[in-house]
């Protein structure tokens, strides 16, 4: 490709509305342009990277035995009504009507559609295992689209769905996908972790998320310092420690705490550690008030609590409800004397003589003991783990916290969808059985963005070679000079013939200008052709990542580039 004939609208300035570095660089490098909130044009350079990721994904899916098909983006409401998701899926599901007032939605995911195919076409156990995948545009009307391709409303996803005769066969399909995902993200050159994940609203029995480690990541994840355990904080657990259950219960005591509302304020005022206090949160679960008790230094994990309660919505109660439930203004809630359902975290179960709110203005209670003073309905793990907590899997390891970008997700669905949509088959004895499913997603655009988040410097993107839009850029310093033109064209031809993807910067621009663009768009290898070095038959080869420059005879430079590309792919 010749730069002068190509389309790379780079920007000098950092666009003001781009918060994270990958979004800034994708705009500046002319890879994407915003059309509307969360909806982007993929410009040629961006599209090339996207196709690279897609191809790696396709190769690994095919290698793992999955088969590509393509399902429509517009899908009929009836299927979603059958699965129950027409009602359950929130406003992210964009519902639309056609001219006959028939209802449809823009596919945010395709469990329903693919299950419909399978229930019609798969009759016998002999037709499984079956794994069908597509690379397709999805639409989710995200409440806060942001960070460019990282969280769009329209985005490209690879989604695969496995169908098996029983749970153990489904486990094998799941494991194949898990291994394929590891290979995919390794091949993309990413530093990632596979973590245990919450199974969420999609309904299923086990799942892992593939997280690219990055400070800007929206997810908090933990991993053990000693063993393989890694999990999303939404899911992560830790054995209870720091209990005081052997202490003698002391008499309950009222203490005045004028204007002291927060855990910090009360802890300081009374001179007790936060871990010797209990915070009392009033929430609304499907509109019903419920109280959660947590140790003062711990935070509520709303997802764990929501699963426990089995509710569709869970939110912090407003001031009015707090006052109605506790009889006190916000800041003085405590469990003693409450008439609503109380859920206490396991770390609270082992506390004695703790401090909590007194359910009256400017009042707290000391020496509260749950078994003596309150009626707790449920004890359960409802907190977020924190840095340094003990590992739940090994003895001696402690949990470390990371930020991550979720680029992929694998899921054991069990019979959640096959039961609802009656996807069955006949087993070897001719008996009707329900199909076991798994689903497996990768955000293609998000993967490119995550790669940039992990690979950049002050001058721009540093693409891992397998997903770079071009492998090599030839910066011809002055194409008007016959020798430079001739050498550049020869190198261009030799590399192209060898299968190297080359961008020939033949523009009539100053060298500094060309170098800036080359750095910005992040092409891994650069050959600089200038008349001075050419006089000795040499060119400069520069590696984008290390910045290493070597002055080489033309043939040698060409061979080096060919070899570097062959090794990386
Ligand atoms: P998130 O928690 O980030 O919203 P999700 O759990 O809803 O993601 P899945 O339904 O598992 O995501 O979708 C599979 C993959 O699709 C994700 O791992 C992610 O890479 C990608 N993806 C999901 N939502 C978006 C989005 N709004 N923009 C870009 N990619 C997305
Ligand atoms: Mg989502």
Short mmCIF file of C-alpha atoms in Angstrom, two decimals, residues 184-480:
data_model
loop_
_atom_site.label_atom_id
_atom_site.label_comp_id
_atom_site.label_asym_id
_atom_site.label_seq_id
_atom_site.Cartn_x
_atom_site.Cartn_y
_atom_site.Cartn_z
CA UNK A 184 -6.14 -16.38 20.78
CA UNK A 185 -5.08 -13.81 23.34
CA UNK A 186 -1.53 -15.14 23.40
CA UNK A 187 -1.36 -14.82 19.63
CA UNK A 188 -2.69 -11.27 19.85
CA UNK A 189 0.33 -10.49 22.04
CA UNK A 190 -1.69 -9.59 25.12
CA UNK A 191 -0.85 -9.84 28.81
CA UNK A 192 -4.02 -11.42 30.17
CA UNK A 193 -5.50 -13.55 32.93
CA UNK A 194 -8.41 -16.00 32.83
CA UNK A 195 -10.49 -15.40 35.95
CA UNK A 196 -13.49 -17.11 37.53
CA UNK A 197 -16.54 -14.99 36.84
CA UNK A 198 -20.05 -14.46 38.06
CA UNK A 199 -22.66 -16.18 35.91
CA UNK A 200 -24.91 -13.13 36.03
CA UNK A 201 -28.27 -12.66 34.40
CA UNK A 202 -27.55 -14.89 31.40
CA UNK A 203 -28.02 -17.86 33.72
CA UNK A 204 -25.47 -20.64 33.84
CA UNK A 205 -23.34 -22.82 36.01
CA UNK A 206 -19.73 -21.74 35.56
CA UNK A 207 -17.82 -19.10 33.67
CA UNK A 208 -14.43 -17.53 33.09
CA UNK A 209 -13.58 -14.07 31.85
CA UNK A 210 -10.42 -13.31 29.92
CA UNK A 211 -9.02 -10.08 31.29
CA UNK A 212 -6.35 -7.93 29.70
CA UNK A 213 -4.42 -6.34 32.55
CA UNK A 214 -4.59 -2.54 32.35
CA UNK A 215 -4.90 0.32 34.84
CA UNK A 216 -7.82 1.75 32.89
CA UNK A 217 -9.78 -1.52 33.07
CA UNK A 218 -13.36 -1.32 34.29
CA UNK A 219 -13.16 -4.63 36.14
CA UNK A 220 -11.49 -5.38 39.44
CA UNK A 221 -9.91 -8.82 39.58
CA UNK A 222 -7.92 -10.73 42.16
CA UNK A 223 -5.30 -13.41 41.93
CA UNK A 224 -3.53 -15.47 44.55
CA UNK A 225 0.10 -14.72 45.34
CA UNK A 226 0.84 -18.45 45.68
CA UNK A 227 -1.55 -20.55 43.57
CA UNK A 228 -3.53 -20.39 40.28
CA UNK A 229 -6.68 -18.90 41.83
CA UNK A 230 -7.91 -15.79 40.00
CA UNK A 231 -11.41 -14.31 39.99
CA UNK A 232 -13.45 -11.26 39.21
CA UNK A 233 -14.12 -9.32 42.42
CA UNK A 234 -17.82 -9.78 41.64
CA UNK A 235 -17.27 -13.48 42.31
CA UNK A 236 -14.11 -13.69 44.45
CA UNK A 237 -14.33 -15.17 47.92
CA UNK A 238 -12.07 -15.49 50.91
CA UNK A 239 -12.21 -17.49 54.14
CA UNK A 240 -13.35 -15.56 57.21
CA UNK A 241 -10.56 -14.22 59.41
CA UNK A 242 -10.24 -11.71 62.23
CA UNK A 243 -13.19 -13.05 64.24
CA UNK A 244 -13.65 -12.21 67.94
CA UNK A 245 -16.16 -14.94 68.63
CA UNK A 246 -14.38 -16.10 71.78
CA UNK A 247 -14.74 -12.75 73.57
CA UNK A 248 -17.12 -12.52 76.56
CA UNK A 249 -20.27 -10.55 75.60
CA UNK A 250 -20.33 -7.22 77.43
CA UNK A 251 -23.47 -5.27 78.36
CA UNK A 252 -25.03 -3.21 75.57
CA UNK A 253 -24.19 0.47 75.92
CA UNK A 254 -25.60 3.62 74.29
CA UNK A 255 -23.13 6.33 73.27
CA UNK A 256 -23.85 9.82 72.05
CA UNK A 257 -22.24 10.49 68.64
CA UNK A 258 -23.33 14.01 67.73
CA UNK A 259 -23.17 14.54 63.95
CA UNK A 260 -20.96 11.45 63.52
CA UNK A 261 -22.47 9.46 60.67
CA UNK A 262 -19.87 7.69 58.59
CA UNK A 263 -17.85 4.68 59.71
CA UNK A 264 -14.70 6.85 59.57
CA UNK A 265 -16.20 9.61 61.71
CA UNK A 266 -17.55 7.25 64.36
CA UNK A 267 -14.40 5.12 64.45
CA UNK A 268 -12.27 8.18 65.04
CA UNK A 269 -14.69 9.71 67.56
CA UNK A 270 -14.93 6.53 69.66
CA UNK A 271 -11.33 5.48 69.11
CA UNK A 272 -12.19 2.01 67.79
CA UNK A 273 -10.87 0.34 64.63
CA UNK A 274 -13.26 0.15 61.67
CA UNK A 275 -13.01 -3.63 61.82
CA UNK A 276 -14.68 -3.54 65.26
CA UNK A 277 -17.70 -1.76 63.82
CA UNK A 278 -20.61 -3.01 61.73
CA UNK A 279 -22.19 -0.96 58.96
CA UNK A 280 -25.88 -1.28 58.31
CA UNK A 281 -27.03 -0.73 54.74
CA UNK A 282 -30.67 -0.38 53.83
CA UNK A 283 -31.45 -1.61 50.32
CA UNK A 284 -34.46 -2.10 48.19
CA UNK A 285 -34.80 -5.56 46.59
CA UNK A 286 -37.57 -5.56 43.94
CA UNK A 287 -39.04 -2.69 45.98
CA UNK A 288 -38.88 -4.50 49.37
CA UNK A 289 -36.56 -3.10 52.05
CA UNK A 290 -33.75 -5.39 53.19
CA UNK A 291 -30.85 -4.67 55.54
CA UNK A 292 -27.27 -5.82 54.94
CA UNK A 293 -24.67 -5.94 57.73
CA UNK A 294 -20.97 -5.68 56.92
CA UNK A 295 -17.83 -5.25 58.94
CA UNK A 296 -16.86 -1.55 59.05
CA UNK A 297 -13.82 -2.02 56.82
CA UNK A 298 -15.65 -4.16 54.23
CA UNK A 299 -17.81 -3.22 51.22
CA UNK A 300 -21.03 -4.80 50.02
CA UNK A 301 -20.91 -6.99 46.92
CA UNK A 302 -24.29 -6.24 45.40
CA UNK A 303 -24.05 -9.11 42.92
CA UNK A 304 -23.59 -11.71 45.66
CA UNK A 305 -26.49 -10.22 47.61
CA UNK A 306 -28.70 -10.10 44.54
CA UNK A 307 -28.05 -13.80 43.80
CA UNK A 308 -28.73 -14.65 47.43
CA UNK A 309 -32.06 -12.82 47.44
CA UNK A 310 -32.96 -13.97 43.93
CA UNK A 311 -34.27 -10.51 43.08
CA UNK A 312 -34.34 -8.78 39.68
CA UNK A 313 -33.35 -5.34 40.98
CA UNK A 314 -31.31 -4.31 43.98
CA UNK A 315 -30.47 -0.73 44.85
CA UNK A 316 -29.53 1.38 47.85
CA UNK A 317 -32.72 2.64 49.49
CA UNK A 318 -33.45 6.36 49.40
CA UNK A 319 -33.32 8.53 52.55
CA UNK A 320 -37.06 8.26 53.04
CA UNK A 321 -37.06 4.46 53.19
CA UNK A 322 -33.99 4.46 55.47
CA UNK A 323 -35.84 6.70 57.91
CA UNK A 324 -38.96 4.58 57.69
CA UNK A 325 -37.02 1.35 58.34
CA UNK A 326 -34.74 2.65 61.12
CA UNK A 327 -36.75 5.52 62.59
CA UNK A 328 -33.62 7.67 62.37
CA UNK A 329 -31.98 10.02 59.89
CA UNK A 330 -29.37 8.52 57.54
CA UNK A 331 -26.09 7.73 59.31
CA UNK A 332 -27.41 6.10 62.48
CA UNK A 333 -28.82 2.80 61.23
CA UNK A 334 -28.16 -0.37 63.23
CA UNK A 335 -29.61 -3.88 63.37
CA UNK A 336 -30.97 -3.77 66.94
CA UNK A 337 -34.77 -3.71 66.97
CA UNK A 338 -35.27 -3.71 63.19
CA UNK A 339 -38.38 -5.42 61.80
CA UNK A 340 -37.14 -6.08 58.23
CA UNK A 341 -35.16 -8.96 56.72
CA UNK A 342 -31.51 -8.78 57.81
CA UNK A 343 -28.63 -10.39 55.92
CA UNK A 344 -25.25 -10.43 57.68
CA UNK A 345 -21.90 -11.10 56.10
CA UNK A 346 -19.90 -14.07 57.40
CA UNK A 347 -17.25 -11.73 58.79
CA UNK A 348 -19.95 -10.11 60.94
CA UNK A 349 -21.11 -13.49 62.22
CA UNK A 350 -17.83 -13.94 64.10
CA UNK A 351 -17.73 -10.45 65.66
CA UNK A 352 -18.54 -9.80 69.30
CA UNK A 353 -19.05 -6.52 71.17
CA UNK A 354 -19.12 -4.34 68.07
CA UNK A 355 -20.27 -0.77 67.46
CA UNK A 356 -23.27 0.04 65.25
CA UNK A 357 -25.82 2.81 64.76
CA UNK A 358 -28.51 3.14 67.44
CA UNK A 359 -31.51 3.89 65.16
CA UNK A 360 -31.88 7.38 66.66
CA UNK A 361 -30.27 10.70 65.77
CA UNK A 362 -26.75 11.14 67.17
CA UNK A 363 -26.78 7.70 68.80
CA UNK A 364 -24.61 4.62 68.40
CA UNK A 365 -24.48 1.36 70.35
CA UNK A 366 -21.40 -0.36 71.81
CA UNK A 367 -20.99 -4.05 72.69
CA UNK A 368 -23.65 -5.24 70.25
CA UNK A 369 -23.83 -9.05 69.92
CA UNK A 370 -25.92 -10.47 67.11
CA UNK A 371 -27.24 -13.61 68.81
CA UNK A 372 -28.31 -11.62 71.88
CA UNK A 373 -29.44 -8.29 70.40
CA UNK A 374 -30.82 -8.83 66.88
CA UNK A 375 -32.65 -11.21 64.60
CA UNK A 376 -30.49 -11.97 61.59
CA UNK A 377 -32.33 -13.90 58.86
CA UNK A 378 -29.39 -15.07 56.78
CA UNK A 379 -25.62 -15.28 57.21
CA UNK A 380 -23.79 -15.37 53.90
CA UNK A 381 -20.75 -14.12 51.99
CA UNK A 382 -21.93 -10.74 50.69
CA UNK A 383 -18.74 -8.69 50.73
CA UNK A 384 -16.02 -7.74 48.29
CA UNK A 385 -12.66 -9.29 49.04
CA UNK A 386 -9.80 -6.86 49.60
CA UNK A 387 -6.06 -6.86 48.96
CA UNK A 388 -4.30 -9.16 51.42
CA UNK A 389 -7.29 -11.40 52.19
CA UNK A 390 -6.39 -15.10 52.47
CA UNK A 391 -6.79 -17.23 49.32
CA UNK A 392 -9.85 -19.51 49.29
CA UNK A 393 -7.97 -22.32 47.51
CA UNK A 394 -4.56 -22.66 49.10
CA UNK A 395 -3.07 -22.14 52.53
CA UNK A 396 -0.63 -19.30 52.84
CA UNK A 397 -1.46 -17.37 49.66
CA UNK A 398 -3.02 -13.92 49.81
CA UNK A 399 -5.14 -12.08 47.27
CA UNK A 400 -3.68 -9.37 45.07
CA UNK A 401 -5.86 -6.84 43.24
CA UNK A 402 -5.62 -5.89 39.55
CA UNK A 403 -7.58 -3.88 37.01
CA UNK A 404 -8.65 -5.66 33.87
CA UNK A 405 -10.47 -5.22 30.56
CA UNK A 406 -12.81 -8.10 29.82
CA UNK A 407 -12.07 -9.15 26.25
CA UNK A 408 -13.60 -12.61 26.31
CA UNK A 409 -16.09 -14.64 28.24
CA UNK A 410 -16.77 -18.40 28.33
CA UNK A 411 -19.90 -19.75 29.92
CA UNK A 412 -21.45 -23.09 30.86
CA UNK A 413 -25.13 -22.55 30.23
CA UNK A 414 -26.43 -25.99 31.17
CA UNK A 415 -30.03 -26.29 29.99
CA UNK A 416 -31.09 -22.67 30.68
CA UNK A 417 -31.97 -22.01 27.02
CA UNK A 418 -32.49 -25.52 25.67
CA UNK A 419 -35.20 -26.16 28.26
CA UNK A 420 -36.98 -22.87 27.64
CA UNK A 421 -36.89 -23.37 23.87
CA UNK A 422 -37.33 -27.16 23.96
CA UNK A 423 -34.10 -28.08 22.20
CA UNK A 424 -34.05 -31.84 22.63
CA UNK A 425 -32.56 -34.89 20.92
CA UNK A 426 -33.02 -38.64 20.93
CA UNK A 427 -30.34 -40.60 22.80
CA UNK A 428 -28.98 -44.04 21.84
CA UNK A 429 -32.03 -45.66 23.44
CA UNK A 430 -34.41 -43.43 21.49
CA UNK A 431 -35.27 -41.44 24.62
CA UNK A 432 -35.82 -37.69 24.40
CA UNK A 433 -33.17 -35.64 26.25
CA UNK A 434 -32.40 -31.96 26.70
CA UNK A 435 -29.34 -30.49 25.00
CA UNK A 436 -26.53 -29.00 27.16
CA UNK A 437 -25.15 -25.67 26.00
CA UNK A 438 -22.20 -23.34 26.41
CA UNK A 439 -21.64 -19.84 25.02
CA UNK A 440 -18.40 -18.07 24.26
CA UNK A 441 -17.89 -14.39 23.35
CA UNK A 442 -14.97 -12.21 22.29
CA UNK A 443 -15.21 -8.46 21.76
CA UNK A 444 -13.20 -7.91 18.58
CA UNK A 445 -12.99 -4.11 18.74
CA UNK A 446 -12.46 -4.19 22.47
CA UNK A 447 -9.53 -6.55 21.97
CA UNK A 448 -7.84 -4.09 19.59
CA UNK A 449 -8.47 -1.24 22.07
CA UNK A 450 -7.15 -3.34 24.97
CA UNK A 451 -4.01 -4.17 22.99
CA UNK A 452 -3.35 -0.45 22.50
CA UNK A 453 -4.06 0.20 26.17
CA UNK A 454 -1.22 -2.23 26.91
CA UNK A 455 1.11 -1.28 24.08
CA UNK A 456 1.88 2.40 23.59
CA UNK A 457 4.34 5.13 24.51
CA UNK A 458 4.38 8.94 24.38
CA UNK A 459 4.73 8.86 20.60
CA UNK A 460 1.82 6.56 19.87
CA UNK A 461 0.73 2.98 19.42
CA UNK A 462 3.15 0.03 19.53
CA UNK A 463 1.20 -2.73 17.81
CA UNK A 464 1.99 -6.35 18.59
CA UNK A 465 2.97 -7.57 15.11
CA UNK A 466 0.16 -10.16 14.70
CA UNK A 467 -2.54 -7.50 14.95
CA UNK A 468 -0.70 -4.54 13.42
CA UNK A 469 -2.46 -3.00 10.40
CA UNK A 470 0.86 -3.30 8.51
CA UNK A 471 4.00 -5.19 9.51
CA UNK A 472 6.45 -2.75 8.08
CA UNK A 473 6.56 0.87 6.95
CA UNK A 474 9.11 2.15 4.46
CA UNK A 475 9.86 5.81 5.10
CA UNK A 476 11.24 7.05 1.79
CA UNK A 477 12.88 10.30 2.77
CA UNK A 478 12.68 11.91 -0.64
CA UNK A 479 10.91 10.12 -3.45
CA UNK A 480 12.02 12.82 -5.89
#
